[in-house]
N, CA, C and O of each residue as an XYZ file, in Angstrom:
792
protein
N      64.440    -60.381      8.075
C      63.473    -60.267      9.160
C      62.460    -61.383      9.050
O      62.350    -62.020      8.002
N      61.709    -61.632     10.128
C      60.698    -62.698     10.161
C      59.321    -62.060     10.242
O      59.029    -61.322     11.184
N      58.490    -62.337      9.275
C      57.151    -61.778      9.254
C      56.171    -62.640     10.028
O      56.494    -63.758     10.428
N      54.971    -62.113     10.236
C      53.938    -62.850     10.958
C      53.456    -64.074     10.195
O      52.890    -65.005     10.767
N      53.700    -64.045      8.866
C      53.246    -65.178      8.068
C      54.313    -66.251      7.926
O      54.149    -67.182      7.138
N      55.405    -66.137      8.679
C      56.449    -67.152      8.646
C      57.518    -66.935      7.609
O      58.443    -67.742      7.524
N      57.441    -65.867      6.800
C      58.471    -65.605      5.798
C      59.742    -65.081      6.458
O      59.685    -64.329      7.431
N      60.872    -65.483      5.923
C      62.177    -64.971      6.356
C      62.872    -64.391      5.120
O      63.174    -65.120      4.175
N      63.124    -63.073      5.130
C      63.759    -62.400      4.001
C      65.115    -61.851      4.440
O      65.186    -60.958      5.284
N      66.168    -62.380      3.873
C      67.517    -61.960      4.227
C      68.214    -61.407      2.985
O      68.212    -62.036      1.927
N      68.812    -60.222      3.129
C      69.546    -59.585      2.037
C      70.929    -59.226      2.574
O      71.066    -58.315      3.390
N      71.953    -59.948      2.113
C      73.330    -59.672      2.519
C      74.167    -59.085      1.376
O      75.365    -58.849      1.533
N      73.531    -58.854      0.238
C      74.272    -58.427     -0.950
C      73.965    -56.965     -1.283
O      72.805    -56.583     -1.435
N      75.015    -56.159     -1.392
C      74.843    -54.749     -1.747
C      74.371    -54.625     -3.188
O      74.636    -55.508     -4.003
N      73.682    -53.548     -3.509
C      73.276    -53.333     -4.903
C      74.488    -53.095     -5.808
O      75.595    -52.834     -5.337
N      74.255    -53.190     -7.083
C      75.333    -52.923     -8.039
C      75.622    -51.419     -8.105
O      74.755    -50.597     -7.809
N      76.825    -51.081     -8.489
C      77.215    -49.677     -8.595
C      76.415    -49.003     -9.706
O      76.097    -49.635    -10.713
N      76.090    -47.732     -9.530
C      75.327    -47.032    -10.558
C      76.179    -46.701    -11.782
O      77.409    -46.722    -11.730
N      75.501    -46.398    -12.870
C      76.156    -45.898    -14.080
C      75.841    -44.412    -14.172
O      74.769    -44.033    -14.644
N      76.762    -43.569    -13.727
C      76.522    -42.130    -13.701
C      76.552    -41.538    -15.107
O      77.268    -42.030    -15.979
N      75.782    -40.496    -15.318
C      75.774    -39.780    -16.593
C      75.932    -38.282    -16.338
O      75.555    -37.781    -15.279
N      76.484    -37.583    -17.306
C      76.570    -36.131    -17.227
C      77.967    -35.581    -17.068
O      78.209    -34.416    -17.387
N      78.894    -36.389    -16.582
C      80.256    -35.920    -16.405
C      81.039    -35.957    -17.705
O      80.591    -36.539    -18.693
N      82.220    -35.328    -17.699
C      83.081    -35.329    -18.870
C      84.476    -34.897    -18.463
O      84.631    -34.017    -17.616
N      85.495    -35.507    -19.057
C      86.867    -35.077    -18.799
C      87.227    -33.866    -19.650
O      88.294    -33.278    -19.471
N      86.339    -33.483    -20.584
C      86.553    -32.290    -21.392
C      85.988    -31.074    -20.660
O      85.007    -31.180    -19.925
N      86.616    -29.924    -20.869
C      86.126    -28.687    -20.262
C      84.799    -28.287    -20.882
O      84.588    -28.431    -22.086
N      83.902    -27.776    -20.032
C      82.607    -27.284    -20.475
C      82.419    -25.855    -19.988
O      82.981    -25.447    -18.972
N      81.609    -25.097    -20.741
C      81.392    -23.698    -20.395
C      80.254    -23.503    -19.397
O      80.066    -22.400    -18.885
N      79.501    -24.553    -19.118
C      78.433    -24.430    -18.134
C      77.234    -23.646    -18.659
O      76.953    -23.696    -19.856
N      76.514    -22.916    -17.785
C      76.937    -22.532    -16.438
C      76.804    -23.630    -15.384
O      77.372    -23.511    -14.298
N      76.066    -24.693    -15.687
C      75.937    -25.796    -14.743
C      75.988    -27.115    -15.503
O      75.735    -27.162    -16.707
N      76.314    -28.178    -14.792
C      76.288    -29.537    -15.335
C      75.590    -30.427    -14.319
O      75.903    -30.378    -13.129
N      74.656    -31.234    -14.777
C      73.944    -32.163    -13.898
C      74.491    -33.574    -14.068
O      74.550    -34.098    -15.181
N      74.890    -34.181    -12.960
C      75.347    -35.574    -12.959
C      74.256    -36.418    -12.302
O      73.743    -36.068    -11.240
N      73.911    -37.522    -12.940
C      72.787    -38.340    -12.496
C      73.211    -39.790    -12.347
O      73.980    -40.312    -13.155
N      72.703    -40.435    -11.307
C      72.960    -41.861    -11.075
C      71.800    -42.686    -11.621
O      70.635    -42.375    -11.370
N      72.124    -43.736    -12.367
C      71.103    -44.615    -12.940
C      71.623    -46.044    -12.945
O      72.821    -46.288    -12.805
N      70.698    -46.982    -13.110
C      71.060    -48.341    -13.497
C      71.430    -49.326    -12.418
O      71.748    -50.470    -12.744
N      71.409    -48.954    -11.149
C      71.753    -49.939    -10.112
C      70.631    -50.963     -9.960
O      69.455    -50.656    -10.158
N      71.023    -52.183     -9.605
C      70.038    -53.252     -9.369
C      70.338    -53.928     -8.041
O      71.466    -53.896     -7.549
N      69.317    -54.536     -7.476
C      69.474    -55.265     -6.223
C      68.485    -56.424     -6.217
O      67.277    -56.217     -6.331
N      69.001    -57.648     -6.083
C      68.163    -58.841     -6.198
C      67.402    -59.157     -4.924
O      66.507    -60.002     -4.929
N      67.752    -58.482     -3.818
C      67.095    -58.779     -2.558
C      66.036    -57.758     -2.199
O      64.923    -57.795     -2.726
N      66.379    -56.847     -1.304
C      65.403    -55.880     -0.801
C      65.090    -54.770     -1.789
O      64.152    -54.001     -1.577
N      65.870    -54.673     -2.879
C      65.612    -53.668     -3.900
C      66.362    -52.370     -3.655
O      66.721    -52.050     -2.522
N      66.596    -51.628     -4.730
C      67.273    -50.337     -4.617
C      66.322    -49.325     -4.000
O      65.239    -49.070     -4.526
N      66.740    -48.754     -2.879
C      65.904    -47.776     -2.184
C      66.205    -46.353     -2.627
O      65.358    -45.470     -2.492
N      67.413    -46.119     -3.158
C      67.770    -44.777     -3.596
C      69.257    -44.648     -3.843
O      69.993    -45.634     -3.819
N      69.692    -43.422     -4.081
C      71.098    -43.138     -4.349
C      71.598    -42.063     -3.388
O      70.810    -41.314     -2.811
N      72.897    -42.001     -3.228
C      73.529    -40.952     -2.431
C      74.816    -40.532     -3.128
O      75.413    -41.297     -3.885
N      75.230    -39.295     -2.852
C      76.407    -38.768     -3.540
C      77.253    -37.924     -2.608
O      76.794    -37.471     -1.560
N      78.493    -37.722     -3.010
C      79.411    -36.793     -2.368
C      80.263    -36.163     -3.454
O      80.449    -36.751     -4.519
N      80.783    -34.968     -3.192
C      81.578    -34.255     -4.194
C      82.897    -33.794     -3.595
O      83.024    -33.631     -2.381
N      83.874    -33.589     -4.467
C      85.183    -33.086     -4.059
C      85.688    -32.097     -5.096
O      85.578    -32.338     -6.298
N      86.244    -30.981     -4.629
C      86.824    -29.984     -5.535
C      88.341    -29.904     -5.380
O      88.966    -28.982     -5.905
N      88.931    -30.844     -4.677
C      90.394    -30.841     -4.509
C      91.010    -32.190     -4.858
O      91.959    -32.643     -4.217
N      90.452    -32.818     -5.884
C      91.026    -34.059     -6.383
C      90.773    -35.273     -5.525
O      91.445    -36.292     -5.683
N      89.816    -35.187     -4.619
C      89.477    -36.325     -3.774
C      90.153    -36.318     -2.417
O      90.014    -37.274     -1.655
N      90.885    -35.256     -2.100
C      91.518    -35.178     -0.774
C      90.473    -35.067      0.316
O      90.598    -35.695      1.367
N      89.449    -34.275      0.075
C      88.324    -34.181      1.006
C      87.027    -34.230      0.215
O      86.974    -33.870     -0.961
N      85.985    -34.685      0.895
C      84.676    -34.850      0.261
C      83.607    -34.163      1.094
O      83.750    -34.004      2.306
N      82.535    -33.761      0.426
C      81.392    -33.209      1.137
C      80.667    -34.321      1.895
O      80.939    -35.505      1.697
N      79.753    -33.926      2.754
C      78.915    -34.891      3.466
C      78.067    -35.674      2.467
O      77.551    -35.108      1.503
N      77.929    -36.966      2.701
C      77.107    -37.808      1.834
C      75.662    -37.325      1.890
O      75.099    -37.136      2.968
N      75.072    -37.130      0.714
C      73.722    -36.587      0.596
C      72.870    -37.519     -0.242
O      73.324    -38.037     -1.262
N      71.626    -37.733      0.191
C      70.710    -38.566     -0.585
C      70.242    -37.806     -1.810
O      69.943    -36.614     -1.737
N      70.180    -38.504     -2.940
C      69.695    -37.881     -4.167
C      70.105    -38.646     -5.393
O      71.116    -39.347     -5.396
N      69.311    -38.508     -6.444
C      69.581    -39.180     -7.714
C      70.470    -38.347     -8.620
O      71.136    -38.892     -9.500
N      70.493    -37.026     -8.418
C      71.298    -36.156     -9.265
C      71.857    -35.003     -8.450
O      71.342    -34.671     -7.382
N      72.928    -34.392     -8.974
C      73.550    -33.237     -8.329
C      73.893    -32.221     -9.413
O      74.385    -32.577    -10.484
N      73.625    -30.952     -9.116
C      73.907    -29.857    -10.034
C      75.249    -29.244     -9.665
O      75.417    -28.732     -8.558
N      76.209    -29.294    -10.591
C      77.548    -28.755    -10.354
C      77.645    -27.386    -11.016
O      77.367    -27.247    -12.207
N      78.042    -26.363    -10.235
C      78.146    -25.011    -10.774
C      79.448    -24.338    -10.366
O      79.615    -23.138    -10.590
N      80.366    -25.078     -9.778
C      81.629    -24.519     -9.305
C      82.681    -24.564    -10.407
O      82.892    -25.603    -11.032
N      83.341    -23.425    -10.643
C      84.407    -23.396    -11.642
C      85.582    -24.261    -11.196
O      85.948    -24.274    -10.021
N      86.167    -24.981    -12.150
C      87.268    -25.875    -11.858
C      86.849    -27.315    -12.043
O      85.866    -27.601    -12.728
N      87.591    -28.223    -11.434
C      87.311    -29.660    -11.557
C      86.590    -30.155    -10.313
O      87.080    -29.988     -9.196
N      85.436    -30.761    -10.507
C      84.654    -31.336     -9.420
C      84.486    -32.825     -9.656
O      84.061    -33.247    -10.731
N      84.822    -33.621     -8.648
C      84.570    -35.062     -8.697
C      83.235    -35.335     -8.026
O      82.959    -34.820     -6.942
N      82.406    -36.147     -8.674
C      81.103    -36.526     -8.132
C      81.064    -38.039     -8.011
O      81.289    -38.750     -8.990
N      80.781    -38.531     -6.815
C      80.736    -39.979     -6.596
C      79.353    -40.375     -6.094
O      78.872    -39.868     -5.080
N      78.723    -41.296     -6.831
C      77.405    -41.815     -6.468
C      77.517    -43.259     -5.993
O      78.396    -44.005     -6.424
N      76.617    -43.634     -5.104
C      76.457    -45.027     -4.693
C      74.964    -45.305     -4.542
O      74.171    -44.391     -4.316
N      74.595    -46.562     -4.667
C      73.199    -46.972     -4.473
C      73.046    -47.615     -3.099
O      73.974    -48.241     -2.586
N      71.871    -47.452     -2.517
C      71.570    -48.063     -1.220
C      70.304    -48.899     -1.364
O      69.333    -48.474     -1.991
N      70.329    -50.109     -0.768
C      69.153    -50.967     -0.890
C      68.256    -50.855      0.341
O      68.506    -50.055      1.242
N      67.214    -51.674      0.356
C      66.200    -51.567      1.390
C      66.658    -51.914      2.784
O      65.986    -51.548      3.748
N      67.781    -52.610      2.937
C      68.286    -52.926      4.275
C      69.503    -52.076      4.628
O      70.157    -52.318      5.643
N      69.806    -51.084      3.797
C      70.890    -50.158      4.111
C      72.248    -50.523      3.555
O      73.222    -49.823      3.828
N      72.350    -51.591      2.787
C      73.628    -51.938      2.169
C      73.934    -50.957      1.041
O      73.044    -50.565      0.286
N      75.193    -50.570      0.936
C      75.601    -49.540     -0.016
C      76.512    -50.146     -1.081
O      77.407    -50.931     -0.768
N      76.282    -49.784     -2.317
C      77.074    -50.295     -3.436
C      78.450    -49.649     -3.460
O      78.687    -48.665     -2.759
N      79.359    -50.196     -4.263
C      80.600    -49.454     -4.543
C      80.262    -48.124     -5.212
O      79.224    -48.000     -5.863
N      81.129    -47.142     -5.055
C      80.896    -45.840     -5.648
C      81.308    -45.794     -7.111
O      82.202    -46.521     -7.546
N      80.643    -44.931     -7.856
C      80.994    -44.654     -9.240
C      81.294    -43.168     -9.354
O      80.508    -42.333     -8.906
N      82.426    -42.841     -9.953
C      82.900    -41.449     -9.956
C      82.834    -40.828    -11.345
O      83.185    -41.460    -12.342
N      82.381    -39.588    -11.394
C      82.354    -38.797    -12.617
C      83.145    -37.513    -12.394
O      83.262    -37.036    -11.265
N      83.683    -36.963    -13.467
C      84.431    -35.716    -13.416
C      83.669    -34.632    -14.155
O      83.159    -34.854    -15.253
N      83.595    -33.455    -13.542
C      82.998    -32.287    -14.187
C      84.046    -31.180    -14.194
O      84.580    -30.817    -13.146
N      84.339    -30.640    -15.385
C      85.333    -29.568    -15.520
C      84.626    -28.348    -16.108
O      84.239    -28.346    -17.276
N      84.465    -27.317    -15.286
C      83.739    -26.123    -15.687
C      84.676    -24.920    -15.771
O      85.434    -24.641    -14.842
N      84.615    -24.225    -16.880
C      85.296    -22.941    -17.052
C      84.210    -21.908    -17.303
O      83.611    -21.879    -18.378
N      83.955    -21.061    -16.315
C      82.869    -20.096    -16.396
C      83.347    -18.688    -16.729
O      82.557    -17.744    -16.701
N      84.625    -18.536    -17.043
C      85.215    -17.221    -17.259
C      85.677    -17.065    -18.706
O      86.432    -17.888    -19.224
N      85.217    -16.011    -19.339
C      85.654    -15.745    -20.723
C      87.112    -15.310    -20.737
O      87.567    -14.674    -19.786
N      87.849    -15.633    -21.780
C      89.234    -15.152    -21.888
C      89.250    -13.644    -22.121
O      88.235    -13.052    -22.488
N      90.403    -13.037    -21.906
C      90.526    -11.603    -22.143
C      90.543    -11.322    -23.645
O      90.993    -12.144    -24.444
N      90.047    -10.154    -24.001
C      90.051     -9.760    -25.411
C      91.479     -9.543    -25.888
O      92.325     -9.091    -25.116
N      91.759     -9.856    -27.143
C      93.128     -9.706    -27.647
C      93.479     -8.247    -27.921
O      92.609     -7.381    -28.016
N      94.761     -8.010    -28.042
C      95.267     -6.739    -28.548
C      95.380     -6.853    -30.070
O      95.968     -7.805    -30.581
N      94.818     -5.885    -30.787
C      94.803     -5.937    -32.252
C      95.788     -4.912    -32.797
O      95.786     -3.754    -32.378
N      96.620     -5.336    -33.723
C      97.599     -4.443    -34.337
C      97.553     -4.590    -35.847
O      97.058     -5.587    -36.373
N      98.079     -3.574    -36.544
C      98.063     -3.579    -37.992
C      96.892     -2.780    -38.524
O      96.012     -2.378    -37.764
N      96.877     -2.554    -39.804
C      95.837     -1.744    -40.407
C      96.083     -0.273    -40.154
O      97.056      0.095    -39.495
N      95.216      0.559    -40.668
C      95.368      1.998    -40.532
C      94.024      2.665    -40.747
O      93.179      2.162    -41.487
N      93.833      3.810    -40.090
C      92.604      4.567    -40.284
C      92.676      5.455    -41.519
O      91.695      6.115    -41.862
N      93.833      5.480    -42.196
C      93.985      6.277    -43.415
C      94.086      5.358    -44.624
O      94.487      4.200    -44.511
N      93.717      5.893    -45.776
C      93.792      5.117    -47.009
C      95.249      4.957    -47.437
O      96.078      5.831    -47.187
N      95.549      3.832    -48.084
C      96.911      3.566    -48.543
C      96.873      2.922    -49.923
O      95.965      2.152    -50.234
N      97.849      3.239    -50.732
C      98.025      2.584    -52.029
C      98.908      1.364    -51.794
O     100.132      1.446    -51.895
N      98.276      0.223    -51.477
C      99.020     -0.983    -51.111
C      98.302     -2.206    -51.647
O      97.090     -2.186    -51.862
N      99.058     -3.266    -51.860
C      98.477     -4.513    -52.358
C      97.664     -5.228    -51.295
O      96.710     -5.940    -51.606
N      98.045     -5.035    -50.036
C      97.356     -5.744    -48.961
C      97.688     -5.089    -47.630
O      98.555     -4.221    -47.538
N      96.993     -5.518    -46.631
C      97.275     -5.103    -45.268
C      96.946     -6.238    -44.318
O      95.975     -6.961    -44.540
N      97.730     -6.411    -43.263
C      97.533     -7.503    -42.314
C      97.149     -6.954    -40.942
O      97.765     -6.018    -40.433
N      96.132     -7.550    -40.370
C      95.687     -7.208    -39.022
C      95.877     -8.451    -38.153
O      95.524     -9.559    -38.558
N      96.443     -8.259    -36.942
C      96.859     -9.390    -36.104
C      96.339     -9.240    -34.678
O      96.256     -8.132    -34.148
N      95.993    -10.367    -34.067
C      95.557    -10.411    -32.675
C      96.616    -11.107    -31.827
O      97.245    -12.066    -32.274
N      96.812    -10.617    -30.592
C      97.783    -11.230    -29.688
C      97.431    -10.865    -28.250
O      96.564    -10.028    -27.999
N      98.124    -11.514    -27.309
C      98.083    -11.102    -25.923
C      96.907    -11.557    -25.085
O      96.755    -11.077    -23.962
N      96.068    -12.453    -25.567
C      94.922    -12.911    -24.778
C      95.357    -13.898    -23.694
O      96.335    -14.627    -23.857
N      94.617    -13.908    -22.592
C      94.863    -14.861    -21.514
C      93.545    -15.475    -21.073
O      92.474    -14.931    -21.340
N      93.632    -16.613    -20.395
C      92.434    -17.278    -19.882
C      92.667    -17.688    -18.433
O      93.621    -18.405    -18.130
N      91.794    -17.232    -17.544
C      91.937    -17.524    -16.120
C      90.906    -18.520    -15.609
O      90.860    -18.807    -14.413
N      90.070    -19.052    -16.514
C      88.992    -19.940    -16.088
C      89.376    -21.385    -15.905
O      88.600    -22.169    -15.358
N      90.579    -21.759    -16.362
C      91.038    -23.121    -16.140
C      91.246    -23.942    -17.384
O      92.129    -24.800    -17.412
N      90.454    -23.706    -18.425
C      90.559    -24.570    -19.604
C      91.704    -24.184    -20.520
O      92.174    -25.013    -21.299
N      92.164    -22.939    -20.443
C      93.271    -22.496    -21.279
C      92.807    -21.874    -22.580
O      91.725    -22.180    -23.081
N      93.631    -21.007    -23.115
C      93.309    -20.314    -24.359
C      93.417    -21.273    -25.539
O      94.427    -21.958    -25.699
N      92.373    -21.319    -26.365
C      92.388    -22.176    -27.549
C      92.938    -21.434    -28.759
O      93.694    -22.004    -29.546
N      92.564    -20.164    -28.912
C      93.033    -19.412    -30.068
C      92.194    -18.175    -30.287
O      91.574    -17.651    -29.362
N      92.183    -17.709    -31.547
C      91.465    -16.492    -31.900
C      90.543    -16.742    -33.084
O      90.730    -17.678    -33.862
N      89.546    -15.879    -33.195
C      88.650    -15.863    -34.348
C      88.558    -14.433    -34.856
O      88.783    -13.485    -34.104
N      88.228    -14.279    -36.135
C      88.070    -12.937    -36.675
C      86.882    -12.884    -37.632
O      86.406    -13.907    -38.126
N      86.421    -11.661    -37.876
C      85.368    -11.408    -38.843
C      85.643    -10.054    -39.498
O      86.377     -9.231    -38.951
N      85.058     -9.832    -40.656
C      85.312     -8.585    -41.381
C      84.001     -7.951    -41.827
O      82.988     -8.621    -42.023
N      84.064     -6.620    -41.979
C      82.920     -5.861    -42.480
C      83.428     -4.796    -43.435
O      84.453     -4.164    -43.182
N      82.711     -4.598    -44.532
C      83.067     -3.551    -45.496
C      82.020     -2.441    -45.540
O      82.055     -1.585    -46.424
N      81.088     -2.457    -44.586
C      80.067     -1.401    -44.547
C      79.956     -0.772    -43.162
O      78.880     -0.350    -42.740
N      81.100     -0.717    -42.458
C      81.120     -0.057    -41.161
C      80.505     -0.839    -40.030
O      80.178     -0.265    -38.991
N      80.341     -2.130    -40.201
C      79.833     -2.975    -39.131
C      78.365     -3.315    -39.218
O      77.830     -3.953    -38.312
N      77.688     -2.900    -40.297
C      76.277     -3.270    -40.465
C      76.143     -4.764    -40.756
O      75.280     -5.436    -40.190
N      76.985     -5.272    -41.626
C      76.991     -6.699    -41.963
C      78.402     -7.235    -41.772
O      79.387     -6.539    -42.019
N      78.482     -8.488    -41.326
C      79.779     -9.107    -41.056
C      79.923    -10.414    -41.819
O      78.941    -11.099    -42.105
N      81.150    -10.738    -42.137
C      81.446    -12.029    -42.750
C      81.229    -13.126    -41.720
O      80.987    -12.850    -40.545
N      81.317    -14.361    -42.167
C      81.306    -15.466    -41.226
C      82.549    -15.444    -40.354
O      83.571    -14.868    -40.728
N      82.459    -16.074    -39.193
C      83.592    -16.131    -38.269
C      84.619    -17.148    -38.748
O      84.269    -18.279    -39.086
N      85.886    -16.745    -38.776
C      86.977    -17.629    -39.193
C      87.977    -17.764    -38.055
O      88.104    -16.865    -37.225
N      88.680    -18.878    -38.017
C      89.697    -19.104    -36.998
C      91.040    -18.582    -37.475
O      91.408    -18.751    -38.638
N      91.774    -17.941    -36.562
C      93.092    -17.457    -36.903
C      93.444    -16.210    -36.125
O      92.563    -15.483    -35.666
N      94.737    -15.962    -35.977
C      95.218    -14.798    -35.236
C      95.614    -13.654    -36.147
O      96.085    -12.625    -35.664
N      95.435    -13.806    -37.460
C      95.721    -12.708    -38.371
C      94.855    -12.836    -39.614
O      94.397    -13.924    -39.966
N      94.641    -11.702    -40.269
C      93.854    -11.677    -41.500
C      94.565    -10.791    -42.507
O      94.877     -9.635    -42.220
N      94.819    -11.339    -43.686
C      95.427    -10.603    -44.781
C      94.313    -10.028    -45.646
O      93.577    -10.771    -46.296
N      94.191     -8.706    -45.653
C      93.126     -8.035    -46.396
C      93.683     -7.578    -47.743
O      94.676     -6.853    -47.792
N      93.035     -8.006    -48.853
C      93.477     -7.629    -50.198
C      92.398     -6.889    -50.976
O      92.676     -6.356    -52.050
N      91.178     -6.845    -50.462
C      90.077     -6.199    -51.182
C      90.280     -4.687    -51.231
O      90.738     -4.079    -50.263
N      89.935     -4.094    -52.361
C      90.005     -2.637    -52.478
C      88.727     -2.054    -51.874
O      87.716     -1.877    -52.554
N      88.806     -1.766    -50.596
C      87.645     -1.281    -49.851
C      88.112     -0.866    -48.469
O      89.268     -1.070    -48.098
N      87.212     -0.293    -47.732
C      87.476     -0.013    -46.327
C      87.005     -1.229    -45.532
O      85.803     -1.456    -45.397
N      87.938     -2.001    -45.011
C      87.614     -3.265    -44.347
C      87.902     -3.164    -42.856
O      89.009     -2.815    -42.445
N      86.906     -3.470    -42.066
C      87.028     -3.478    -40.603
C      87.216     -4.931    -40.157
O      86.368     -5.783    -40.420
N      88.327     -5.200    -39.484
C      88.621     -6.548    -38.999
C      88.502     -6.559    -37.477
O      89.159     -5.771    -36.795
N      87.677     -7.436    -36.951
C      87.538     -7.616    -35.503
C      88.013     -9.012    -35.107
O      87.846     -9.977    -35.851
N      88.611     -9.095    -33.912
C      89.068    -10.373    -33.366
C      88.429    -10.624    -32.009
O      88.019     -9.695    -31.313
N      88.356    -11.890    -31.653
C      88.013    -12.281    -30.294
C      88.823    -13.516    -29.934
O      89.288    -14.235    -30.818
N      88.993    -13.764    -28.644
C      89.709    -14.955    -28.186
C      88.712    -16.016    -27.743
O      87.594    -15.710    -27.329
N      89.142    -17.264    -27.840
C      88.296    -18.419    -27.504
C      89.077    -19.341    -26.584
O      90.246    -19.628    -26.843
N      88.438    -19.816    -25.497
C      89.123    -20.785    -24.650
C      88.671    -22.203    -24.983
O      87.775    -22.402    -25.803
N      89.294    -23.178    -24.345
C      89.043    -24.581    -24.682
C      87.623    -25.011    -24.352
O      87.112    -25.951    -24.962
N      86.973    -24.347    -23.402
C      85.595    -24.673    -23.044
C      84.587    -24.062    -23.998
O      83.407    -24.409    -23.962
N      85.045    -23.149    -24.856
C      84.145    -22.502    -25.799
C      83.713    -21.103    -25.411
O      82.943    -20.476    -26.139
N      84.192    -20.591    -24.272
C      83.903    -19.205    -23.904
C      84.632    -18.263    -24.850
O      85.743    -18.560    -25.289
N      84.014    -17.127    -25.169
C      84.624    -16.166    -26.071
C      84.664    -14.786    -25.431
O      83.785    -14.423    -24.649
N      85.686    -14.031    -25.770
C      85.789    -12.642    -25.320
C      84.903    -11.755    -26.185
O      84.283    -12.222    -27.140
N      84.850    -10.481    -25.843
C      84.174     -9.513    -26.702
C      84.973     -9.315    -27.984
O      86.190     -9.499    -28.003
N      84.273     -8.935    -29.059
C      84.950     -8.589    -30.302
C      85.715     -7.285    -30.108
O      85.235     -6.358    -29.455
N      86.911     -7.230    -30.683
C      87.723     -6.018    -30.571
C      88.498     -5.797    -31.861
O      88.861     -6.778    -32.512
N      88.772     -4.556    -32.265
C      88.384     -3.314    -31.602
C      86.900     -3.022    -31.780
O      86.292     -3.410    -32.777
N      86.318     -2.320    -30.781
C      84.889     -2.041    -30.813
C      84.547     -0.889    -31.747
O      83.391     -0.724    -32.137
N      85.546     -0.094    -32.105
C      85.369      0.959    -33.102
C      86.359      0.733    -34.236
O      87.366      0.047    -34.066
N      86.071      1.303    -35.372
C      86.836      1.001    -36.580
C      88.155      1.762    -36.662
O      88.961      1.466    -37.544
N      88.401      2.694    -35.812
C      89.534      3.587    -35.951
C      90.846      2.883    -36.183
O      91.625      3.301    -37.040
N      91.120      1.788    -35.419
C      92.439      1.172    -35.463
C      92.509     -0.089    -36.297
O      93.537     -0.766    -36.307
N      91.426     -0.422    -37.003
C      91.446     -1.690    -37.735
C      90.947     -1.583    -39.167
O      90.496     -2.579    -39.734
N      91.013     -0.445    -39.740
C      90.593     -0.294    -41.142
C      91.794     -0.482    -42.057
O      92.892     -0.020    -41.748
N      91.592     -1.148    -43.164
C      92.674     -1.357    -44.119
C      92.209     -0.896    -45.498
O      92.966     -0.981    -46.465
């Protein structure tokens, strides 16, 4: 444009693409993830702001372009977030894309088998977890277990595994839970000692 003082300022160059932060190709448990646009530069009219669009179907369709520096993602599944910078004359940078993968659903509790509610003269007893599923998207990672010898007042540290071999001469309560790839966990089971004492 031409100012009253005779200056002529022309900007034909779009700003540089932003460097988005907050996304990840790894599954996260959420409940939300914030993706933020930063770092764009413009040598002419200057960076005036950022705009973004999102897609939950792999980029087949996108939401309406919205002005903003950050976006809060809370939808379960995979969300693509694309940011661009806009300068003072309306030129738009190339887009920069981030991926957000949210699994907001805990896996189902496992079925626990083995052990007995009665005392036995045995060298050991094995308690096993099986049958868990995960519907949140990240997939089942495995199982964890913990033990108590005082009826659940105090518990051992959590260990990874789908079975526990109990050899201690005591009444041992073994509980299991399932874990998905995002880190969500099911409830501990069994919730009462009846079916898991060895």
